[in-house]
Structure formats: structure tokens, C-alpha cells
Short mmCIF file of C-alpha atoms in Angstrom, two decimals:
data_model
loop_
_atom_site.label_atom_id
_atom_site.label_comp_id
_atom_site.label_asym_id
_atom_site.label_seq_id
_atom_site.Cartn_x
_atom_site.Cartn_y
_atom_site.Cartn_z
CA UNK A 1 -8.05 -11.02 -24.75
CA UNK A 2 -4.96 -9.59 -23.06
CA UNK A 3 -7.04 -9.06 -19.62
CA UNK A 4 -7.93 -12.24 -19.43
CA UNK A 5 -4.91 -13.73 -20.18
CA UNK A 6 -3.40 -11.68 -17.68
CA UNK A 7 -6.10 -12.65 -14.95
CA UNK A 8 -5.20 -16.34 -16.24
CA UNK A 9 -1.69 -15.84 -15.57
CA UNK A 10 -2.57 -14.56 -11.93
CA UNK A 11 -4.84 -17.16 -10.94
CA UNK A 12 -1.99 -20.26 -11.97
CA UNK A 13 0.18 -18.14 -9.49
CA UNK A 14 -2.28 -18.33 -6.58
CA UNK A 15 -2.78 -22.17 -7.40
CA UNK A 16 0.88 -23.08 -7.36
CA UNK A 17 1.21 -20.81 -4.42
CA UNK A 18 -1.58 -22.48 -2.44
CA UNK A 19 -0.03 -25.91 -3.42
CA UNK A 20 3.04 -24.77 -2.03
CA UNK A 21 1.07 -24.13 1.36
CA UNK A 22 -0.88 -27.01 1.20
CA UNK A 23 2.35 -29.21 1.20
CA UNK A 24 3.83 -27.36 4.13
CA UNK A 25 0.38 -27.35 6.02
CA UNK A 26 0.71 -31.12 5.47
CA UNK A 27 4.07 -31.92 7.25
CA UNK A 28 3.20 -29.35 10.13
CA UNK A 29 -0.76 -30.25 10.61
CA UNK A 30 -1.56 -33.46 9.70
CA UNK A 31 -3.88 -34.95 12.21
CA UNK A 32 -3.77 -38.52 12.22
CA UNK A 33 -6.25 -39.56 15.03
CA UNK A 34 -8.92 -38.17 12.69
CA UNK A 35 -7.64 -39.53 9.55
CA UNK A 36 -7.97 -42.99 10.87
CA UNK A 37 -11.45 -42.31 12.57
CA UNK A 38 -12.83 -40.72 9.43
CA UNK A 39 -11.14 -43.48 7.24
CA UNK A 40 -12.67 -46.31 9.18
CA UNK A 41 -16.54 -44.70 9.03
CA UNK A 42 -16.29 -44.29 5.45
CA UNK A 43 -15.02 -48.02 4.99
CA UNK A 44 -17.77 -49.11 7.36
CA UNK A 45 -20.21 -46.80 5.58
CA UNK A 46 -19.32 -48.51 2.05
CA UNK A 47 -19.58 -52.02 3.22
CA UNK A 48 -23.01 -51.23 5.39
CA UNK A 49 -24.33 -50.04 2.39
CA UNK A 50 -23.41 -52.89 0.12
CA UNK A 51 -23.92 -55.35 2.43
CA UNK A 52 -27.93 -53.88 3.18
CA UNK A 53 -28.29 -54.18 -0.81
CA UNK A 54 -27.06 -57.78 -1.06
CA UNK A 55 -24.18 -56.54 -3.04
CA UNK A 56 -21.64 -58.51 -0.92
CA UNK A 57 -22.49 -61.54 0.93
CA UNK A 58 -19.82 -60.83 3.83
CA UNK A 59 -20.61 -61.08 7.55
CA UNK A 60 -21.58 -58.17 9.35
CA UNK A 61 -18.38 -59.01 11.56
CA UNK A 62 -16.03 -57.89 8.25
CA UNK A 63 -18.56 -54.98 7.61
CA UNK A 64 -17.77 -53.65 10.98
CA UNK A 65 -13.92 -55.01 11.01
CA UNK A 66 -12.72 -51.24 10.09
CA UNK A 67 -14.56 -50.09 13.48
CA UNK A 68 -13.25 -52.31 15.42
CA UNK A 69 -9.66 -51.78 14.05
CA UNK A 70 -9.86 -48.14 15.24
CA UNK A 71 -10.81 -48.91 18.40
CA UNK A 72 -7.90 -51.40 18.30
CA UNK A 73 -5.63 -48.68 17.48
CA UNK A 74 -7.16 -46.42 20.21
CA UNK A 75 -6.54 -49.24 22.59
CA UNK A 76 -2.99 -49.74 21.79
CA UNK A 77 -1.86 -46.35 21.24
CA UNK A 78 -3.62 -45.42 25.00
CA UNK A 79 -1.27 -48.74 26.50
CA UNK A 80 2.05 -47.31 24.65
CA UNK A 81 1.16 -43.80 26.15
CA UNK A 82 0.12 -45.15 29.59
CA UNK A 83 3.71 -46.95 29.98
CA UNK A 84 5.41 -44.09 28.83
CA UNK A 85 3.50 -41.71 31.12
CA UNK A 86 4.38 -44.07 34.07
CA UNK A 87 8.19 -44.46 33.14
CA UNK A 88 8.78 -41.27 32.33
CA UNK A 89 6.07 -39.00 34.10
CA UNK A 90 6.23 -34.93 33.05
CA UNK A 91 7.25 -32.28 35.33
CA UNK A 92 4.47 -31.13 37.71
CA UNK A 93 5.15 -27.57 35.64
CA UNK A 94 3.86 -28.93 32.63
CA UNK A 95 0.18 -28.84 33.12
CA UNK A 96 -0.72 -29.24 29.71
CA UNK A 97 0.80 -32.59 29.06
CA UNK A 98 -0.74 -33.97 32.38
CA UNK A 99 -4.26 -32.89 30.62
CA UNK A 100 -3.71 -34.44 27.95
CA UNK A 101 -2.80 -37.59 29.26
CA UNK A 102 -6.29 -37.70 31.22
CA UNK A 103 -8.08 -36.49 28.00
CA UNK A 104 -6.74 -39.73 26.55
CA UNK A 105 -7.46 -42.08 29.12
CA UNK A 106 -10.96 -40.19 29.18
CA UNK A 107 -11.13 -40.73 24.88
CA UNK A 108 -10.41 -44.33 25.66
CA UNK A 109 -13.14 -44.99 27.74
CA UNK A 110 -15.46 -43.52 25.40
CA UNK A 111 -14.05 -45.97 22.79
CA UNK A 112 -14.78 -48.77 24.79
CA UNK A 113 -17.84 -47.82 25.19
CA UNK A 114 -18.18 -47.63 21.06
CA UNK A 115 -16.74 -51.18 20.67
CA UNK A 116 -19.41 -52.62 22.99
CA UNK A 117 -21.89 -50.97 21.44
CA UNK A 118 -20.56 -51.98 18.02
CA UNK A 119 -20.41 -55.91 19.18
CA UNK A 120 -24.05 -55.89 20.08
CA UNK A 121 -25.06 -54.32 17.49
CA UNK A 122 -23.07 -56.52 15.17
CA UNK A 123 -24.87 -59.62 16.82
CA UNK A 124 -28.19 -58.28 16.91
CA UNK A 125 -28.03 -57.31 13.30
CA UNK A 126 -26.96 -61.03 12.70
CA UNK A 127 -29.70 -62.63 14.88
CA UNK A 128 -32.55 -60.96 13.08
CA UNK A 129 -32.45 -63.15 9.97
CA UNK A 130 -32.07 -66.28 12.25
CA UNK A 131 -34.74 -68.44 14.08
CA UNK A 132 -35.17 -67.60 18.03
CA UNK A 133 -33.54 -70.54 19.07
CA UNK A 134 -30.16 -69.96 17.34
CA UNK A 135 -29.54 -66.35 18.46
CA UNK A 136 -26.78 -65.92 20.29
CA UNK A 137 -28.16 -62.95 22.66
CA UNK A 138 -31.79 -64.05 22.35
CA UNK A 139 -34.69 -61.90 21.61
CA UNK A 140 -32.40 -58.61 22.66
CA UNK A 141 -34.26 -55.27 22.93
CA UNK A 142 -32.88 -52.48 20.82
CA UNK A 143 -32.93 -50.54 23.85
CA UNK A 144 -30.38 -52.98 25.49
CA UNK A 145 -28.29 -52.76 22.58
CA UNK A 146 -28.16 -49.28 22.52
CA UNK A 147 -27.35 -49.13 26.48
CA UNK A 148 -23.65 -48.31 25.62
CA UNK A 149 -24.40 -45.43 23.86
CA UNK A 150 -26.78 -44.11 26.60
CA UNK A 151 -23.53 -44.12 28.70
CA UNK A 152 -21.69 -42.82 26.29
CA UNK A 153 -23.62 -39.77 26.04
CA UNK A 154 -23.73 -38.78 29.61
CA UNK A 155 -19.73 -39.57 29.69
CA UNK A 156 -19.50 -37.11 26.81
CA UNK A 157 -21.27 -34.57 28.56
CA UNK A 158 -19.23 -34.86 31.41
CA UNK A 159 -16.41 -34.53 29.45
CA UNK A 160 -17.31 -31.84 27.42
CA UNK A 161 -17.91 -29.19 30.36
CA UNK A 162 -14.31 -30.55 31.75
CA UNK A 163 -12.81 -29.73 28.08
CA UNK A 164 -14.44 -26.29 28.05
CA UNK A 165 -12.83 -25.52 31.52
CA UNK A 166 -9.32 -26.38 30.13
CA UNK A 167 -9.45 -25.17 27.08
CA UNK A 168 -8.92 -28.67 25.30
CA UNK A 169 -11.15 -29.87 21.80
CA UNK A 170 -14.35 -31.83 22.53
CA UNK A 171 -15.36 -32.56 18.81
CA UNK A 172 -15.64 -36.10 19.31
CA UNK A 173 -17.62 -35.38 22.43
CA UNK A 174 -19.86 -32.74 21.28
CA UNK A 175 -21.28 -35.40 18.54
CA UNK A 176 -22.84 -37.12 21.04
CA UNK A 177 -23.66 -34.75 23.24
CA UNK A 178 -25.88 -33.36 20.77
CA UNK A 179 -27.43 -36.08 19.50
CA UNK A 180 -28.18 -38.07 22.82
CA UNK A 181 -32.08 -37.57 22.25
CA UNK A 182 -31.81 -39.09 18.88
CA UNK A 183 -30.30 -42.20 20.35
CA UNK A 184 -33.84 -42.36 22.36
CA UNK A 185 -35.46 -42.37 20.03
CA UNK A 186 -34.17 -44.80 17.44
CA UNK A 187 -34.02 -47.93 20.05
CA UNK A 188 -37.87 -47.14 20.76
CA UNK A 189 -38.77 -46.89 17.23
CA UNK A 190 -36.91 -50.68 16.62
CA UNK A 191 -38.48 -52.16 19.41
CA UNK A 192 -42.05 -50.44 18.40
CA UNK A 193 -42.37 -48.74 21.95
CA UNK A 194 -43.86 -45.74 19.94
CA UNK A 195 -45.76 -45.56 17.07
CA UNK A 196 -44.49 -42.63 14.89
CA UNK A 197 -42.85 -42.34 11.66
CA UNK A 198 -39.25 -42.50 10.93
CA UNK A 199 -40.12 -38.60 10.03
CA UNK A 200 -41.01 -37.59 13.53
CA UNK A 201 -38.20 -39.93 14.63
CA UNK A 202 -35.51 -38.21 12.99
CA UNK A 203 -36.73 -34.91 14.34
CA UNK A 204 -33.77 -34.17 16.75
CA UNK A 205 -31.49 -34.65 13.75
CA UNK A 206 -33.72 -32.32 11.50
CA UNK A 207 -33.31 -29.59 14.11
CA UNK A 208 -29.56 -30.00 14.10
CA UNK A 209 -28.85 -29.96 10.47
CA UNK A 210 -31.54 -27.16 10.35
CA UNK A 211 -29.25 -25.00 12.58
CA UNK A 212 -26.34 -25.91 10.39
CA UNK A 213 -27.70 -25.15 7.56
CA UNK A 214 -28.80 -21.43 8.66
CA UNK A 215 -24.99 -21.18 9.85
CA UNK A 216 -23.41 -21.92 6.71
CA UNK A 217 -25.95 -20.22 4.47
CA UNK A 218 -24.60 -17.10 7.10
CA UNK A 219 -20.86 -17.91 6.76
CA UNK A 220 -21.43 -18.22 2.96
CA UNK A 221 -23.20 -14.82 2.35
CA UNK A 222 -20.92 -13.02 4.92
CA UNK A 223 -17.57 -14.64 3.17
CA UNK A 224 -19.59 -13.30 -0.15
CA UNK A 225 -19.73 -9.75 1.09
CA UNK A 226 -16.58 -9.40 2.46
CA UNK A 227 -14.83 -10.38 -0.93
CA UNK A 228 -16.32 -7.40 -2.56
CA UNK A 229 -15.07 -5.03 -0.06
CA UNK A 230 -11.85 -3.55 -0.22
CA UNK A 231 -11.91 -1.19 3.43
CA UNK A 232 -11.78 -4.44 5.45
CA UNK A 233 -8.06 -6.05 5.12
CA UNK A 234 -8.41 -9.99 5.93
CA UNK A 235 -7.65 -13.27 4.04
CA UNK A 236 -10.38 -13.18 1.51
CA UNK A 237 -9.51 -16.60 -0.22
CA UNK A 238 -9.58 -18.67 3.00
CA UNK A 239 -12.87 -17.31 4.56
CA UNK A 240 -14.43 -18.51 1.23
CA UNK A 241 -12.78 -21.83 1.11
CA UNK A 242 -14.11 -22.39 4.94
CA UNK A 243 -17.65 -21.67 4.11
CA UNK A 244 -17.57 -23.50 0.99
CA UNK A 245 -15.95 -27.08 2.52
CA UNK A 246 -19.07 -25.97 5.59
CA UNK A 247 -21.52 -26.48 2.90
CA UNK A 248 -19.85 -29.59 1.35
CA UNK A 249 -20.41 -31.37 5.03
CA UNK A 250 -23.65 -30.18 5.51
CA UNK A 251 -25.54 -30.25 2.86
CA UNK A 252 -24.66 -33.94 1.92
CA UNK A 253 -25.55 -34.61 5.05
CA UNK A 254 -29.23 -33.10 4.95
CA UNK A 255 -29.48 -34.98 1.32
CA UNK A 256 -28.63 -38.42 3.00
CA UNK A 257 -31.10 -38.07 5.61
CA UNK A 258 -33.74 -36.94 3.52
CA UNK A 259 -33.56 -40.01 1.10
CA UNK A 260 -33.18 -42.40 4.55
CA UNK A 261 -36.21 -40.76 6.17
CA UNK A 262 -38.26 -41.40 2.97
CA UNK A 263 -36.98 -44.91 2.17
CA UNK A 264 -37.87 -46.16 6.02
CA UNK A 265 -41.52 -43.92 5.78
CA UNK A 266 -41.81 -46.21 2.48
CA UNK A 267 -40.72 -49.66 3.73
CA UNK A 268 -42.87 -49.38 7.00
CA UNK A 269 -45.95 -48.81 4.71
CA UNK A 270 -48.02 -51.05 2.24
CA UNK A 271 -48.31 -48.59 -0.79
CA UNK A 272 -45.98 -48.50 -3.53
CA UNK A 273 -43.50 -45.79 -4.05
CA UNK A 274 -40.17 -45.12 -6.35
CA UNK A 275 -38.03 -44.81 -3.10
CA UNK A 276 -38.98 -48.62 -2.25
CA UNK A 277 -36.56 -49.57 -5.42
CA UNK A 278 -33.93 -47.43 -4.31
CA UNK A 279 -30.89 -48.91 -2.89
CA UNK A 280 -28.97 -48.18 0.37
CA UNK A 281 -25.85 -47.42 -1.74
CA UNK A 282 -27.34 -44.43 -3.24
CA UNK A 283 -28.83 -43.09 0.00
CA UNK A 284 -25.54 -43.35 1.91
CA UNK A 285 -23.52 -41.87 -0.87
CA UNK A 286 -24.05 -38.03 -0.26
CA UNK A 287 -22.63 -39.33 3.62
CA UNK A 288 -19.82 -40.91 2.09
CA UNK A 289 -18.91 -37.71 0.12
CA UNK A 290 -18.82 -35.93 3.81
CA UNK A 291 -16.90 -38.34 4.90
CA UNK A 292 -14.63 -38.44 2.08
CA UNK A 293 -14.58 -33.99 2.79
CA UNK A 294 -13.67 -34.68 6.13
CA UNK A 295 -10.97 -37.29 5.47
CA UNK A 296 -9.52 -34.55 3.12
CA UNK A 297 -9.90 -32.06 5.57
CA UNK A 298 -7.80 -33.95 8.40
CA UNK A 299 -5.07 -33.53 5.92
CA UNK A 300 -4.13 -30.21 7.47
CA UNK A 301 -6.25 -29.76 10.49
CA UNK A 302 -3.95 -29.67 13.51
CA UNK A 303 -4.82 -30.97 16.53
CA UNK A 304 -4.75 -34.48 17.91
CA UNK A 305 -3.38 -35.89 21.59
CA UNK A 306 0.67 -35.98 21.60
CA UNK A 307 0.37 -39.14 24.13
CA UNK A 308 -1.04 -41.59 21.54
CA UNK A 309 2.05 -44.27 20.85
CA UNK A 310 4.14 -42.36 23.35
CA UNK A 311 4.88 -40.18 20.48
CA UNK A 312 4.82 -37.01 23.02
CA UNK A 313 4.83 -34.21 20.33
CA UNK A 314 2.41 -33.85 17.09
CA UNK A 315 2.71 -36.99 14.35
CA UNK A 316 4.59 -34.79 11.53
CA UNK A 317 7.39 -34.09 13.97
CA UNK A 318 7.74 -37.24 15.40
CA UNK A 319 7.57 -38.60 11.66
CA UNK A 320 10.29 -35.88 10.76
CA UNK A 321 12.33 -36.68 13.39
CA UNK A 322 12.41 -40.48 12.68
CA UNK A 323 12.64 -39.93 8.68
CA UNK A 324 14.75 -36.77 7.99
CA UNK A 325 15.02 -37.73 4.53
CA UNK A 326 11.29 -36.03 4.41
CA UNK A 327 12.54 -32.93 5.33
CA UNK A 328 14.12 -32.49 1.86
CA UNK A 329 10.47 -33.63 0.16
CA UNK A 330 8.73 -31.08 2.38
CA UNK A 331 10.92 -28.07 1.48
CA UNK A 332 10.49 -28.73 -2.63
CA UNK A 333 8.46 -25.47 -3.65
CA UNK A 334 7.47 -24.72 -7.15
CA UNK A 335 7.12 -21.08 -8.17
CA UNK A 336 5.68 -19.88 -11.04
CA UNK A 337 5.48 -16.05 -11.93
CA UNK A 338 7.74 -13.02 -12.29
CA UNK A 339 11.13 -12.94 -10.53
CA UNK A 340 11.79 -10.83 -7.89
CA UNK A 341 13.51 -8.11 -9.67
CA UNK A 342 9.64 -7.63 -11.65
CA UNK A 343 7.84 -8.03 -8.35
CA UNK A 344 8.22 -4.18 -8.22
CA UNK A 345 6.82 -2.84 -11.99
CA UNK A 346 3.68 -1.86 -12.50
CA UNK A 347 1.24 -5.26 -13.68
CA UNK A 348 0.43 -4.71 -17.11
CA UNK A 349 -1.91 -7.32 -18.61
CA UNK A 350 -0.19 -9.18 -21.77
CA UNK A 351 -0.13 -12.11 -23.91
CA UNK A 352 2.01 -14.85 -23.04
CA UNK A 353 4.71 -15.86 -25.55
CA UNK A 354 7.34 -18.81 -25.41
CA UNK A 355 9.92 -16.15 -23.45
CA UNK A 356 7.62 -16.61 -20.41
CA UNK A 357 8.75 -20.12 -20.39
CA UNK A 358 12.04 -19.16 -19.13
CA UNK A 359 10.60 -17.62 -15.76
CA UNK A 360 9.38 -21.22 -15.06
CA UNK A 361 11.95 -22.87 -12.13
CA UNK A 362 12.09 -24.79 -9.13
CA UNK A 363 13.23 -23.48 -6.00
CA UNK A 364 14.66 -25.17 -3.03
CA UNK A 365 14.97 -23.89 0.08
CA UNK A 366 18.14 -24.19 2.09
CA UNK A 367 16.77 -24.42 5.46
CA UNK A 368 14.98 -27.21 6.19
CA UNK A 369 11.30 -27.10 7.61
CA UNK A 370 10.61 -25.64 10.83
CA UNK A 371 9.32 -27.97 13.49
CA UNK A 372 6.96 -26.70 16.45
CA UNK A 373 8.73 -26.88 19.86
#
């Protein structure tokens, strides 16, 4: 019992220390661009599943509204950044700022193609349930609807090569680069150009998620083995948390793909099956969990272009400079455990009594949070 109480006290101290680090990491590494992107994708996925299940009677414009707002935010941010670049261009020696500005223009061009694809897809979904005479785009093929996405994939491959040569992040472009074959199979199936089952159509995604599962299992097993090792100095808790988060991202996506493939194959056949009655909300629920995890991870994920909205520095640095009062809240820390004088004493497991409450105190650092240059 004494040992368990000591372990619980140690675990409580670790959790509180982790929370303090999380508050500091939030103000230092909040990625606003990814937060807006994942939030819009999560809202669109929820509305899309509810609309397909006839749980809501909203128009497809409302369903795609979160994506349109995300693209509008990108366009407005690019306009402010371009005006700031023209009025006060960086020095020729500031190569990184000039590269970030070019990358912002490339990202805006990609969002322009995505916005065109979203508009064509929205109109196509609305015209499916209408007679041919009342359709706005007529009998438009799915291949034409996906044509902006084809151009986007080719552009993403070129931008990825450009970003690698200049040591810049390209996660957004990598998603479209590795899924270019999948975006070709989908319109061919929808236009009945190929007589394949949906299991065959989703083969590119099967391969991609299978490789991701292998990588996640390798990272998880390696983290477990290194956690048990006492001869390798490293941050065991961080590696374990990273492996767990990667598992939470890949496994729900694979489950959602399995459910979607089974439901589409059953709907295209005449035989009865329990998957036919499964709502699309249930099919998309694991994907919503993945998007929610990505949304939470964006709170402490460094990155983002400094030219958006002409800030010229990370979002949190701009926010703390605009609102200095937030620095006081960012520096509030809570410390639970022994005092500094007791840290040199040997740790002996013991029961916590009423006197331990005196060691619980709130400490506020005198200095403010340090901002990156």
C-alpha cells in the first residue's frame, strides 16, 4: 500500500508537470493554419454524413460552407501578406522570408483549385436528384468534376520537390501527391467507365493505410522496448505519446475505410446485408475521431507560414505582442510535490497525510514568457 501511494504521488506530479508544459507549448507552438483546416474538415464531415442520412435537410451549399470559409480565409490572408510584401519587402539576405512568401502563393493556388473542385462537386451532388432539364451543369461527367483535383495533384508533386530542395514542410502537398491514383479511380468508377467493386477502387488507400499501420506498429513496439531499457538515455514518455497518437490517427481511418467499402459494395448489389442499414454517420465516426485528434495536435504543433495576414512571425508571437495581458496567464504554473529543499533527499514511499496539503502551492514566475526571435 505504501508503494502504491508513492507511485500515485509521483504520477500526479508528472501529470501536473505535463500540463504546465502544455500551456507553455500552446502559446509557443499553436499552428493556426492547421487548426482552421482541421476544424473546417471536421465540420464538413459531420454535416456531410448527416445530409446523406437525411437527418438534416440543409442544402449542399451549407454542407460545403465550412470548406468555402476555410478557402476564403486563405485568400484573405494571402491578400494581406502580398500587400505587406509589396509595401515592405524583406532584405535580400532574408532568404527564408522570401521562400515563405513564395510558398504562401503556391498554397493559395492549390486552395483555388480545391475551391473550384468543391464548387463542381457541390453542384453535381445537387443535380443528381434533379431532372436533366433542371440541372445547372447538365449531364456533367464525374471526370470533369475531378479535373481540378487532377491538376492539384500534379501541382502538389512539383511543390513537394521544390519544398524538399529548400527544406520546407510539405504535409499538405504530400497528401495529394500520394493519393493521385485514388483520385483517378474514383471518377472512373462513378462514370461507370470501369466495372470494379469498391474494394478494388480503394486499393491505393488500402496500400497507403497498410504501410501506415506497419510504421505505427514498428514505432509502438520500439517505444515499448526503449521504455523498458535503462541504458539508453532519452525521453521515454514523449516517444510513447507520439506512438499512441499515431495509432489514434491511422487505426480509425482504416476502420472508416472498411465500413465505407462494405457499405458501398452492399448498396451496389441486390443482396440484403446488415451494412445496408448502417447510417453514414456511423461510417464516418472513426474519421471524425481522427480529425478531432489532428485538431487537438494542432494546438501544440509548430509551423505555419509567417506571411499569412501580414503577421511576419508566428501566430502566438503576434497574439502575445498584440495582447500583452495574455503573457501573465501563460506564465501561471501549478507545482505539486516536494519543495526544492527536499529534492536532494532520498525518495521513500509513504502515505499522504493532512500535512501534505501544505506542499500544494501556486507559483507565478517573475519573468514573462520568452518569445522566439
